Short mmCIF file of C-alpha atoms in Angstrom, two decimals:
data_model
loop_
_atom_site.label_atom_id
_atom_site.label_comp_id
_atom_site.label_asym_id
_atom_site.label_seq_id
_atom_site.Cartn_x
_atom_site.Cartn_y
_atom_site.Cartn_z
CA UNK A 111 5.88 -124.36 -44.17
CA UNK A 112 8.19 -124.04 -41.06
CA UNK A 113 12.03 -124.43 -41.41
CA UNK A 114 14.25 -124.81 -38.43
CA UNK A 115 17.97 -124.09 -38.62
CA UNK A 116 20.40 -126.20 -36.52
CA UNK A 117 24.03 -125.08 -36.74
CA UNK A 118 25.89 -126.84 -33.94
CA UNK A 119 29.26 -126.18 -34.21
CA UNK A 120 30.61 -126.44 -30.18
CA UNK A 121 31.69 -122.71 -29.87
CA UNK A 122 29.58 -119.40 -30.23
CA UNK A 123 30.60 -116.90 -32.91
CA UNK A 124 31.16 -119.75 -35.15
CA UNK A 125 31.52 -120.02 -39.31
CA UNK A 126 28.52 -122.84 -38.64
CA UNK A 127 26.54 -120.08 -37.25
CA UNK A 128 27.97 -117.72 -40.29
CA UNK A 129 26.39 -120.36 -42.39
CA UNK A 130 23.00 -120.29 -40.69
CA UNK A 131 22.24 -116.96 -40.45
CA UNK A 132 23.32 -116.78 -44.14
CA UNK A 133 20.61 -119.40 -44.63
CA UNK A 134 18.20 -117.62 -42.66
CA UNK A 135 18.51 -114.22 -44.16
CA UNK A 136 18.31 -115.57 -47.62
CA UNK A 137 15.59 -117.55 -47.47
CA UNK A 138 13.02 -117.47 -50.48
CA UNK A 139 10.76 -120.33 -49.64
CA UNK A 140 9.61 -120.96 -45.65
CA UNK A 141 6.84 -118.54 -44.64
CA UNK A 142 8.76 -119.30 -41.08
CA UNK A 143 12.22 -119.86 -40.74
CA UNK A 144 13.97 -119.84 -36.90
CA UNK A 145 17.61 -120.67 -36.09
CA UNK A 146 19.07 -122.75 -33.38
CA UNK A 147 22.77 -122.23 -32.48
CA UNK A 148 22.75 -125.27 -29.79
CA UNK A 149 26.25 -124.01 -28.20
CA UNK A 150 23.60 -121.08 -26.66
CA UNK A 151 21.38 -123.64 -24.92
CA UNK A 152 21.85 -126.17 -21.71
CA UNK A 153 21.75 -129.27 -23.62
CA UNK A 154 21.96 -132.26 -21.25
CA UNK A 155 24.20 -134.80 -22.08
CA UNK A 156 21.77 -138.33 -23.71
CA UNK A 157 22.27 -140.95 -21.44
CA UNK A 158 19.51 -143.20 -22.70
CA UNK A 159 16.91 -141.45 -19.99
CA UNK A 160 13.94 -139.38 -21.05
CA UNK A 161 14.03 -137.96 -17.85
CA UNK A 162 17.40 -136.63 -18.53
CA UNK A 163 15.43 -134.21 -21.18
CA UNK A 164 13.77 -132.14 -18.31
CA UNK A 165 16.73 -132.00 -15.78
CA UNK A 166 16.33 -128.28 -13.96
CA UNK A 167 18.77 -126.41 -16.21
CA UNK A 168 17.71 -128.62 -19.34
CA UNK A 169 16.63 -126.59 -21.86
CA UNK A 170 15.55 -129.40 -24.09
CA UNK A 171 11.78 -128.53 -23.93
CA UNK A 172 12.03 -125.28 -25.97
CA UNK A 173 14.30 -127.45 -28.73
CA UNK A 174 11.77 -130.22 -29.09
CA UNK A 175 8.79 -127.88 -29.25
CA UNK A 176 10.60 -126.00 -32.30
CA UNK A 177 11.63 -129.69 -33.86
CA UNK A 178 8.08 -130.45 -33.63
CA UNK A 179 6.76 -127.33 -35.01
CA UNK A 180 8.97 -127.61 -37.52
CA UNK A 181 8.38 -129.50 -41.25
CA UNK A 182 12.03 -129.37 -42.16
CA UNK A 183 15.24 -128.98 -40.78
CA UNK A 184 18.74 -127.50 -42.30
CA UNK A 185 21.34 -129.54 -40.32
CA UNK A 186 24.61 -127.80 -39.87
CA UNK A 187 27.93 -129.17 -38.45
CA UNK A 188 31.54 -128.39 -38.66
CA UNK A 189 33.94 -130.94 -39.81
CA UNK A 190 35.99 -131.65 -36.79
CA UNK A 191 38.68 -134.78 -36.90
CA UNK A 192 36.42 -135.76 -40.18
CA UNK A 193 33.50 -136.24 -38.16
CA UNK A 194 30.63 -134.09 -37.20
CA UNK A 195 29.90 -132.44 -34.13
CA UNK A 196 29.35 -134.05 -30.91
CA UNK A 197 26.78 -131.88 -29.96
CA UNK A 198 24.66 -132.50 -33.34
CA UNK A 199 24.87 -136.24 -32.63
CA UNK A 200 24.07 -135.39 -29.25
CA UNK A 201 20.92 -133.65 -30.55
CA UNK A 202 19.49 -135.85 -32.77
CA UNK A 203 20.13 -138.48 -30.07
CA UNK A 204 17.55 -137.12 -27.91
CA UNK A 205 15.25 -136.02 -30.65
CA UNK A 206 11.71 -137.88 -30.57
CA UNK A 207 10.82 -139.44 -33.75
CA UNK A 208 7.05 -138.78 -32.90
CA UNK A 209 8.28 -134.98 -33.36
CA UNK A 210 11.50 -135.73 -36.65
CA UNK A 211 9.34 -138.80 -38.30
CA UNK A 212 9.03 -138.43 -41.88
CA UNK A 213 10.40 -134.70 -42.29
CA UNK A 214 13.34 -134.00 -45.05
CA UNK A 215 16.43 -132.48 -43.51
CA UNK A 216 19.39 -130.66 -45.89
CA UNK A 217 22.75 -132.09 -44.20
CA UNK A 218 25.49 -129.05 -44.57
CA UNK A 219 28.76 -129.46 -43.76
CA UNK A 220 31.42 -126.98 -42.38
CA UNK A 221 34.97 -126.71 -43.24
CA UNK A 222 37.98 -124.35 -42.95
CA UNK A 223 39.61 -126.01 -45.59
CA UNK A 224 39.08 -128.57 -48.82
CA UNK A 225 37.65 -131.65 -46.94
CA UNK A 226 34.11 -131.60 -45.84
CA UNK A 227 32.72 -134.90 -47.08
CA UNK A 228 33.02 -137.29 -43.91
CA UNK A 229 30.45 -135.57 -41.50
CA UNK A 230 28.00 -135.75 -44.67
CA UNK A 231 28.88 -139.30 -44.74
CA UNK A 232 28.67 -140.15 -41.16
CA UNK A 233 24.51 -138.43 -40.45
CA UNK A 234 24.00 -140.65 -43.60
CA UNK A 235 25.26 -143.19 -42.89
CA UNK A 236 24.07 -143.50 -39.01
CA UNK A 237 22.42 -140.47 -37.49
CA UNK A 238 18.63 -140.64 -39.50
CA UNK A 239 18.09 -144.68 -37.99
CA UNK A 240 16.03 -143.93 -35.75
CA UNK A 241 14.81 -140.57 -35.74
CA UNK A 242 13.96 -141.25 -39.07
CA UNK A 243 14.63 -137.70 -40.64
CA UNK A 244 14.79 -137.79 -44.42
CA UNK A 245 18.19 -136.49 -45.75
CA UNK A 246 17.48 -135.01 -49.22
CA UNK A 247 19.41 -136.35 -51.66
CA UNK A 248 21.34 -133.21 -51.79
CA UNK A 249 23.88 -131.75 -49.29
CA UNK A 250 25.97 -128.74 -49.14
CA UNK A 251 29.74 -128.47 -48.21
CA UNK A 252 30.77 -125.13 -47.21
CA UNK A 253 34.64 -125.48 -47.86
CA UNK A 254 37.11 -122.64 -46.88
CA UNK A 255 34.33 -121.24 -45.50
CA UNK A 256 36.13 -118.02 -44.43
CA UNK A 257 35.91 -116.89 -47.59
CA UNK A 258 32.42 -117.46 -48.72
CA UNK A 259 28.56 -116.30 -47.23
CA UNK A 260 30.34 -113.00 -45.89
CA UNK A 261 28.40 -109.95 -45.14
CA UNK A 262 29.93 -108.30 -48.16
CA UNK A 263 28.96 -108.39 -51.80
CA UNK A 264 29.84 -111.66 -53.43
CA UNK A 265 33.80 -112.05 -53.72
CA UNK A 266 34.28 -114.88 -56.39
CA UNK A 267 32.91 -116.58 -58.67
CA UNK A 268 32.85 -119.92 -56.59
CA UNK A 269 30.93 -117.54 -53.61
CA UNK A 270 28.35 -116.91 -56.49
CA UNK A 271 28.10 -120.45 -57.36
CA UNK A 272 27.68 -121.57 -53.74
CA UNK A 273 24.82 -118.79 -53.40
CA UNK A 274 23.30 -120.24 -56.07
CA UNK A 275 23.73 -124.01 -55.33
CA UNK A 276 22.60 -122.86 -51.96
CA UNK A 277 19.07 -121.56 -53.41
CA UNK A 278 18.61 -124.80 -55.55
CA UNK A 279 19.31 -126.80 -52.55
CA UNK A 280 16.72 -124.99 -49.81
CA UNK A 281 14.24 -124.49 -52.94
CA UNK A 282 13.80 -128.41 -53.06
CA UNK A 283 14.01 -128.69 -49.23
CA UNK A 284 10.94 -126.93 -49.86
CA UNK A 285 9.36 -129.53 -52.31
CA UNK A 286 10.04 -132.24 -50.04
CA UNK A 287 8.23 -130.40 -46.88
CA UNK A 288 5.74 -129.90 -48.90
CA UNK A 289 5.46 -133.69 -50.28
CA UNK A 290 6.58 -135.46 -46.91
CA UNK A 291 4.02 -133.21 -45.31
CA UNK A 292 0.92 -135.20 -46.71
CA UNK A 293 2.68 -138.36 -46.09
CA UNK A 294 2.59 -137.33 -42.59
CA UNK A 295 -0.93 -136.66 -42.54
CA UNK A 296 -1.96 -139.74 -44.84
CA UNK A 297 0.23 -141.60 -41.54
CA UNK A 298 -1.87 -139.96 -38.73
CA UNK A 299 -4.99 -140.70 -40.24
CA UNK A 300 -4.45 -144.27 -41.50
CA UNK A 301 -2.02 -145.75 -39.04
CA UNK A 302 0.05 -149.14 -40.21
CA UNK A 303 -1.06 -151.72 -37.90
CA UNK A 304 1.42 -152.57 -34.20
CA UNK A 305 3.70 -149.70 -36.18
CA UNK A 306 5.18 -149.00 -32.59
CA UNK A 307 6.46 -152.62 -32.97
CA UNK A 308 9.05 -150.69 -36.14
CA UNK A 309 9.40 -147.32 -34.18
CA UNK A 310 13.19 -148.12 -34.59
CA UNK A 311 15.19 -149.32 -37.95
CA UNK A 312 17.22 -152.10 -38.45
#
């Protein structure tokens, strides 16, 4: 099983990318695990296009070969305003749902301070339509996330207790990969009839 990592806060040396490379180092599940920080790549701006993907500078074709490699995804975004980041909607905009169809995705949230819930809220409530991602019924909201997922040995007692939370919440990423995995299969091999006609939700 492949994970892919997208932290996409909007500046490099971020606490979203703090949060993914925690995520990456402590992973007990994925035999593969990679990391996109999308701040580090030339991601074109969706204007509707698909030629817009493979504009000279666009570096879009390396992202959507590790989305499709992938069999789930840890979405990462900083609460900015109460909403999520730009460039994560901007992502999953341009994602393909012949490559996201089908796979679960962990939504994790950002925050410098005690809010944290409305980005969650938002990719629920509007960013999976059509891409049709699964968000696992579990999230994660990293609040004052200065303080937690440092380097250093744990600090507090709520750092231990997000570690752990943390671990429950990638180990049943992991049991949905590994269920929505043979759904995927059981798709390809025994396609629903004019299913192009619903390649979209209502």
């Amino acid at each position: 099983m492949k994970l892919l990592i997208v932290s996409s806060s909007q500046r490099e040396g971020s606490q979203s990318a703090k949060v993914a490379q925690y995520l990456y180092d402590n992973n007990k599940d994925f035999n593969e695990v990679s990391h996109l920080e999308l701040c580090r790549y030339a991601l074109p701006f969706w204007d509707g296009e698909s030629q817009t993907k493979s504009q000279d500078s666009s570096t879009w074709p390396f992202i959507s070969q590790q989305v499709k490699q992938a069999d789930a995804l840890i979405l990462i975004t900083p609460e900015w305003g109460g909403m999520a980041s730009p460039l994560l909607k901007n992502f999953l905009l341009m994602c393909d749902n012949q490559d996201t169809a089908h796979k679960p995705a962990l939504l994790v949230s950002v925050v410098s301070g005690i809010s944290g819930a409305y980005p969650i809220a938002e990719l629920r409530m509007n960013a999976l339509k059509n891409n049709k991602l699964v968000a696992t019924p579990d999230h994660l909201i990293i609040r004052n996330v200065i303080e937690v997922l440092n380097a250093q040995a744990i600090t507090s007692e709520r750092d231990k207790s997000l570690r752990e939370r943390i671990d429950y919440s990638t180990h049943m990423l992991h049991q949905y990969a590994k269920a929505l995995f043979s759904i995927r299969q059981q798709h390809s091999a025994t396609p629903f009839p004019k299913q192009q006609e619903y390649a979209y939700g209502m």
